[in-house]
């Protein structure tokens, strides 16, 4: 397997489980609080590393602050055999955090404060460029400044490396931002916003994927949570059925998908097989508490895939 480079955000997740969200001026008591390392970049890195089972083959590029949260997040990544030599610590600023409220049905509401993530710049895009010679895939999101992400994407494409971009959180992006992206992986809400098509089922997901792909993106995969995913690419227009698992929390499900997809592509899998690997990774994730800690191992993900075909 070639290396997987992950450029993106690192946030300490502050998670509150609650029967309901409080209204304006109201107090609504929660039932549980805990912290767990998160951020879309960190989540994708851990998901990829646990499936790859190849120490150092997943490289994390990003920034943390000079606080306890930054130290904890870096330590967790290192404990997962992720190469953190390109993870920068920024003095005098807090690491990113995300306040996450989880409702009884597993749905989550996220309020992030990106902190050190917001200082990602040419240093990070230069770090990505320097690591591309052994890479097969670059995984990106939209939590860090778009200029650093765009420069990294362009460098990856020039080097012949596949670029997978999760367009989350939704942002206004400059013209041409997606031009060099190989695979775009919006979820249902993001794809609806990008295409102007309300997605309610597989048919509308296909329409949205086609519309998004028409801007010049090679492959669009619309993830639909427990409804599956639609894959639209050259010669491929296919719906993938979901893996059925009990949902505990949907935190980081999309990141688990992208991590699995990235490993599949870096390993030389065909697109649909890599997407199924990503879906199984996402299914394991939603069946557990937490974000990075909830990611499935290679054994667990492959066992779930095997159970669907047996």
Short mmCIF file of C-alpha atoms in Angstrom, two decimals:
data_model
loop_
_atom_site.label_atom_id
_atom_site.label_comp_id
_atom_site.label_asym_id
_atom_site.label_seq_id
_atom_site.Cartn_x
_atom_site.Cartn_y
_atom_site.Cartn_z
CA UNK A 1 0.00 0.00 0.00
CA UNK A 2 1.19 3.52 -0.78
CA UNK A 3 1.08 6.17 1.94
CA UNK A 4 -2.06 8.07 2.86
CA UNK A 5 -1.45 11.75 3.63
CA UNK A 6 -4.12 13.51 5.67
CA UNK A 7 -4.26 17.30 5.69
CA UNK A 8 -6.87 18.74 7.99
CA UNK A 9 -8.28 19.76 11.33
CA UNK A 10 -7.61 18.43 14.80
CA UNK A 11 -10.15 19.24 17.52
CA UNK A 12 -10.70 17.92 21.01
CA UNK A 13 -14.35 16.87 21.03
CA UNK A 14 -16.33 17.91 24.12
CA UNK A 15 -19.35 15.62 23.94
CA UNK A 16 -22.67 16.04 25.74
CA UNK A 17 -25.34 13.38 25.48
CA UNK A 18 -28.72 14.96 26.09
CA UNK A 19 -32.43 14.12 25.66
CA UNK A 20 -32.90 17.40 23.78
CA UNK A 21 -31.20 20.67 22.88
CA UNK A 22 -31.87 23.67 25.11
CA UNK A 23 -33.88 26.52 23.64
CA UNK A 24 -32.93 30.22 23.87
CA UNK A 25 -32.48 31.23 27.51
CA UNK A 26 -33.28 27.71 28.67
CA UNK A 27 -31.32 25.07 30.57
CA UNK A 28 -31.80 21.46 29.47
CA UNK A 29 -29.94 18.93 31.57
CA UNK A 30 -27.72 16.42 29.78
CA UNK A 31 -27.08 12.83 30.79
CA UNK A 32 -23.37 12.31 30.05
CA UNK A 33 -20.21 14.28 29.25
CA UNK A 34 -16.85 13.07 27.95
CA UNK A 35 -13.93 14.22 25.81
CA UNK A 36 -12.33 12.41 22.88
CA UNK A 37 -9.78 13.37 20.21
CA UNK A 38 -11.52 14.49 17.02
CA UNK A 39 -11.40 16.88 14.11
CA UNK A 40 -12.08 15.73 10.57
CA UNK A 41 -8.40 15.39 9.69
CA UNK A 42 -7.49 13.48 12.83
CA UNK A 43 -10.56 11.25 12.52
CA UNK A 44 -9.73 10.31 8.94
CA UNK A 45 -6.13 9.60 9.86
CA UNK A 46 -7.09 7.20 12.66
CA UNK A 47 -9.72 5.47 10.51
CA UNK A 48 -7.13 4.95 7.78
CA UNK A 49 -4.37 3.82 10.14
CA UNK A 50 -6.50 1.19 11.86
CA UNK A 51 -7.51 -0.34 8.54
CA UNK A 52 -4.07 -0.05 6.94
CA UNK A 53 -2.26 -1.71 9.87
CA UNK A 54 1.03 -0.38 8.44
CA UNK A 55 2.90 1.81 10.97
CA UNK A 56 3.87 5.19 9.55
CA UNK A 57 1.99 4.75 6.28
CA UNK A 58 -0.59 7.35 7.34
CA UNK A 59 0.91 10.84 7.74
CA UNK A 60 -0.93 13.65 9.54
CA UNK A 61 -0.34 17.26 8.43
CA UNK A 62 -1.89 20.07 10.48
CA UNK A 63 -1.57 22.27 13.57
CA UNK A 64 -2.33 22.03 17.27
CA UNK A 65 -1.87 24.62 20.01
CA UNK A 66 0.56 24.61 22.94
CA UNK A 67 -2.04 23.35 25.41
CA UNK A 68 -3.04 20.09 27.02
CA UNK A 69 -5.55 19.27 24.32
CA UNK A 70 -2.90 19.57 21.63
CA UNK A 71 -0.57 17.29 23.56
CA UNK A 72 -3.33 14.72 24.07
CA UNK A 73 -4.37 14.72 20.41
CA UNK A 74 -0.79 14.35 19.17
CA UNK A 75 -0.19 11.56 21.66
CA UNK A 76 -3.27 9.67 20.57
CA UNK A 77 -2.29 9.87 16.90
CA UNK A 78 1.19 8.60 17.73
CA UNK A 79 -0.27 5.72 19.72
CA UNK A 80 -2.17 4.74 16.56
CA UNK A 81 1.13 4.42 14.63
CA UNK A 82 0.41 7.57 12.62
CA UNK A 83 3.41 9.59 11.45
CA UNK A 84 3.08 12.95 13.23
CA UNK A 85 6.43 14.38 12.18
CA UNK A 86 4.56 16.93 10.03
CA UNK A 87 2.16 17.96 12.80
CA UNK A 88 3.08 21.49 13.93
CA UNK A 89 2.61 22.96 17.42
CA UNK A 90 1.76 26.66 17.46
CA UNK A 91 2.71 28.63 20.57
CA UNK A 92 0.32 31.10 22.16
CA UNK A 93 -2.93 29.71 20.76
CA UNK A 94 -5.45 27.10 21.83
CA UNK A 95 -5.94 23.87 19.96
CA UNK A 96 -9.21 23.40 18.13
CA UNK A 97 -12.24 22.13 20.03
CA UNK A 98 -15.74 21.05 19.07
CA UNK A 99 -18.74 21.08 21.39
CA UNK A 100 -20.92 18.18 20.27
CA UNK A 101 -24.46 17.48 21.46
CA UNK A 102 -25.75 13.96 20.81
CA UNK A 103 -29.48 13.23 20.88
CA UNK A 104 -31.04 9.86 21.80
CA UNK A 105 -31.40 8.84 18.13
CA UNK A 106 -27.65 9.25 17.61
CA UNK A 107 -27.86 12.48 15.61
CA UNK A 108 -25.32 15.13 16.54
CA UNK A 109 -25.08 18.92 16.58
CA UNK A 110 -21.55 20.35 16.37
CA UNK A 111 -20.21 23.79 17.33
CA UNK A 112 -16.45 24.02 16.66
CA UNK A 113 -13.86 26.64 17.56
CA UNK A 114 -10.95 25.90 15.23
CA UNK A 115 -8.11 27.61 17.11
CA UNK A 116 -4.69 26.54 15.81
CA UNK A 117 -6.30 24.87 12.79
CA UNK A 118 -7.03 28.34 11.43
CA UNK A 119 -3.30 29.09 11.16
CA UNK A 120 -2.56 26.32 8.67
CA UNK A 121 -0.71 27.97 5.79
CA UNK A 122 2.05 27.45 3.23
CA UNK A 123 4.04 25.48 5.80
CA UNK A 124 1.39 22.76 5.73
CA UNK A 125 1.04 22.73 1.94
CA UNK A 126 4.84 22.55 1.69
CA UNK A 127 4.85 19.62 4.14
CA UNK A 128 2.26 17.83 2.01
CA UNK A 129 4.29 18.44 -1.13
CA UNK A 130 7.39 17.00 0.50
CA UNK A 131 5.58 13.79 1.43
CA UNK A 132 3.96 13.09 -1.96
CA UNK A 133 6.73 10.93 -3.42
CA UNK A 134 5.57 7.84 -1.48
CA UNK A 135 1.85 8.69 -1.36
CA UNK A 136 -1.10 7.16 -3.15
CA UNK A 137 -3.86 9.33 -1.71
CA UNK A 138 -4.26 12.78 -0.16
CA UNK A 139 -7.28 13.17 2.12
CA UNK A 140 -8.55 16.75 2.66
CA UNK A 141 -11.54 18.51 4.21
CA UNK A 142 -12.57 22.16 4.67
CA UNK A 143 -11.83 22.82 8.36
CA UNK A 144 -8.48 24.54 7.76
CA UNK A 145 -7.89 27.62 5.54
CA UNK A 146 -8.85 26.83 1.95
CA UNK A 147 -5.66 28.36 0.53
CA UNK A 148 -3.49 25.72 2.23
CA UNK A 149 -5.84 22.97 1.09
CA UNK A 150 -5.94 24.19 -2.51
CA UNK A 151 -2.15 24.44 -2.76
CA UNK A 152 -1.87 20.89 -1.41
CA UNK A 153 -4.46 19.57 -3.84
CA UNK A 154 -2.70 21.13 -6.81
CA UNK A 155 0.66 19.70 -5.71
CA UNK A 156 -0.85 16.23 -5.27
CA UNK A 157 -2.41 16.23 -8.72
CA UNK A 158 0.86 17.37 -10.27
CA UNK A 159 2.55 14.42 -8.54
CA UNK A 160 -0.09 11.95 -9.79
CA UNK A 161 -1.61 11.39 -6.34
CA UNK A 162 -5.35 10.77 -5.94
CA UNK A 163 -7.12 13.57 -4.04
CA UNK A 164 -10.18 12.77 -1.92
CA UNK A 165 -11.96 15.85 -0.57
CA UNK A 166 -14.74 15.90 2.00
CA UNK A 167 -16.49 19.26 1.40
CA UNK A 168 -17.23 19.74 5.09
CA UNK A 169 -17.90 21.99 6.78
CA UNK A 170 -19.80 23.72 3.97
CA UNK A 171 -18.00 26.91 2.94
CA UNK A 172 -18.09 29.37 0.07
CA UNK A 173 -15.14 28.23 -2.01
CA UNK A 174 -13.35 30.22 -4.72
CA UNK A 175 -13.91 29.42 -8.38
CA UNK A 176 -11.86 26.44 -9.46
CA UNK A 177 -11.38 25.09 -5.94
CA UNK A 178 -12.67 21.63 -6.89
CA UNK A 179 -11.05 21.50 -10.34
CA UNK A 180 -8.23 19.14 -9.37
CA UNK A 181 -10.19 16.95 -6.94
CA UNK A 182 -10.31 13.28 -7.94
CA UNK A 183 -13.07 12.12 -5.56
CA UNK A 184 -15.55 14.43 -3.79
CA UNK A 185 -17.51 12.87 -0.90
CA UNK A 186 -20.37 15.15 0.20
CA UNK A 187 -23.00 13.85 2.59
CA UNK A 188 -26.70 14.26 1.93
CA UNK A 189 -26.93 17.82 3.22
CA UNK A 190 -23.73 18.99 1.57
CA UNK A 191 -24.67 17.46 -1.77
CA UNK A 192 -28.08 19.12 -1.60
CA UNK A 193 -26.46 22.50 -0.92
CA UNK A 194 -23.89 22.09 -3.70
CA UNK A 195 -26.33 20.86 -6.35
CA UNK A 196 -29.49 22.76 -5.45
CA UNK A 197 -31.33 19.40 -5.50
CA UNK A 198 -33.15 18.18 -2.39
CA UNK A 199 -31.93 14.66 -1.72
CA UNK A 200 -34.52 12.29 -0.31
CA UNK A 201 -33.59 8.95 -1.88
CA UNK A 202 -31.21 7.19 -4.25
CA UNK A 203 -32.78 8.75 -7.34
CA UNK A 204 -32.32 12.32 -6.10
CA UNK A 205 -28.84 11.43 -4.83
CA UNK A 206 -27.91 10.35 -8.35
CA UNK A 207 -29.28 13.59 -9.81
CA UNK A 208 -27.25 15.61 -7.31
CA UNK A 209 -24.09 13.58 -7.96
CA UNK A 210 -24.43 14.09 -11.71
CA UNK A 211 -24.97 17.83 -11.27
CA UNK A 212 -21.92 18.17 -8.98
CA UNK A 213 -19.75 16.04 -11.25
CA UNK A 214 -20.60 18.26 -14.21
CA UNK A 215 -18.41 21.03 -12.77
CA UNK A 216 -15.43 18.87 -13.75
CA UNK A 217 -14.92 16.44 -10.84
CA UNK A 218 -13.91 12.92 -11.88
CA UNK A 219 -15.88 11.06 -9.17
CA UNK A 220 -18.64 12.08 -6.75
CA UNK A 221 -19.77 9.82 -3.90
CA UNK A 222 -22.85 11.05 -2.03
CA UNK A 223 -22.97 9.40 1.38
CA UNK A 224 -26.48 8.89 2.72
CA UNK A 225 -25.85 7.54 6.23
CA UNK A 226 -28.04 4.54 6.98
CA UNK A 227 -29.48 4.73 3.45
CA UNK A 228 -26.19 3.82 1.72
CA UNK A 229 -24.22 5.80 -0.87
CA UNK A 230 -24.38 6.82 -4.52
CA UNK A 231 -21.23 6.55 -6.63
CA UNK A 232 -21.00 8.53 -9.88
CA UNK A 233 -17.88 8.32 -12.05
CA UNK A 234 -16.68 7.44 -15.55
CA UNK A 235 -18.66 4.34 -16.48
CA UNK A 236 -20.06 3.98 -12.95
CA UNK A 237 -23.47 5.12 -11.75
CA UNK A 238 -24.36 2.87 -8.87
CA UNK A 239 -26.14 2.78 -5.52
CA UNK A 240 -24.44 0.91 -2.69
CA UNK A 241 -26.68 -0.61 -0.03
CA UNK A 242 -25.84 0.27 3.58
CA UNK A 243 -24.42 -2.00 6.25
CA UNK A 244 -27.11 -2.38 8.92
CA UNK A 245 -25.79 -1.78 12.44
CA UNK A 246 -27.26 -0.36 15.67
CA UNK A 247 -26.56 3.39 15.74
CA UNK A 248 -25.05 4.77 18.94
CA UNK A 249 -23.74 8.10 17.56
CA UNK A 250 -23.19 9.44 14.06
CA UNK A 251 -20.14 11.51 15.12
CA UNK A 252 -17.25 11.03 12.62
CA UNK A 253 -19.15 8.61 10.38
CA UNK A 254 -18.19 10.55 7.24
CA UNK A 255 -14.57 10.68 8.39
CA UNK A 256 -14.55 6.92 8.94
CA UNK A 257 -15.88 6.52 5.39
CA UNK A 258 -13.16 8.71 3.88
CA UNK A 259 -10.43 6.99 5.88
CA UNK A 260 -11.52 3.59 4.62
CA UNK A 261 -11.98 4.86 1.07
CA UNK A 262 -8.51 6.38 1.13
CA UNK A 263 -6.86 3.14 2.25
CA UNK A 264 -8.75 1.22 -0.40
CA UNK A 265 -7.61 3.54 -3.17
CA UNK A 266 -4.04 3.65 -1.87
CA UNK A 267 -4.05 -0.16 -1.89
CA UNK A 268 -5.09 -0.30 -5.54
CA UNK A 269 -8.73 -1.32 -5.01
CA UNK A 270 -11.32 -0.59 -7.65
CA UNK A 271 -13.49 2.43 -6.83
CA UNK A 272 -16.62 0.51 -5.79
CA UNK A 273 -14.66 -1.88 -3.58
CA UNK A 274 -12.88 1.05 -1.92
CA UNK A 275 -16.24 2.75 -1.36
CA UNK A 276 -17.59 -0.41 0.29
CA UNK A 277 -14.54 -0.49 2.55
CA UNK A 278 -15.33 3.09 3.50
CA UNK A 279 -18.98 2.27 4.17
CA UNK A 280 -18.05 -0.65 6.44
CA UNK A 281 -15.63 1.64 8.31
CA UNK A 282 -18.41 4.19 8.76
CA UNK A 283 -20.83 1.54 10.00
CA UNK A 284 -18.40 0.35 12.68
CA UNK A 285 -17.88 3.94 13.77
CA UNK A 286 -21.57 4.77 14.28
CA UNK A 287 -22.07 1.66 16.40
CA UNK A 288 -19.80 3.12 19.11
CA UNK A 289 -19.25 6.18 21.28
CA UNK A 290 -16.63 8.75 20.40
CA UNK A 291 -14.81 9.86 17.27
CA UNK A 292 -11.26 8.58 16.76
CA UNK A 293 -11.70 5.99 19.48
CA UNK A 294 -14.74 4.61 17.63
CA UNK A 295 -12.88 3.72 14.43
CA UNK A 296 -12.88 0.07 13.44
CA UNK A 297 -9.88 -2.19 13.03
CA UNK A 298 -9.02 -3.92 9.77
CA UNK A 299 -10.34 -7.21 11.18
CA UNK A 300 -13.65 -5.66 12.22
CA UNK A 301 -14.18 -3.81 8.94
CA UNK A 302 -13.36 -6.82 6.76
CA UNK A 303 -15.58 -9.07 8.91
CA UNK A 304 -18.51 -6.70 8.41
CA UNK A 305 -17.91 -6.65 4.66
CA UNK A 306 -17.75 -10.45 4.61
CA UNK A 307 -21.01 -10.75 6.55
CA UNK A 308 -22.82 -8.82 3.83
CA UNK A 309 -21.72 -11.18 1.07
CA UNK A 310 -22.07 -14.44 3.00
#
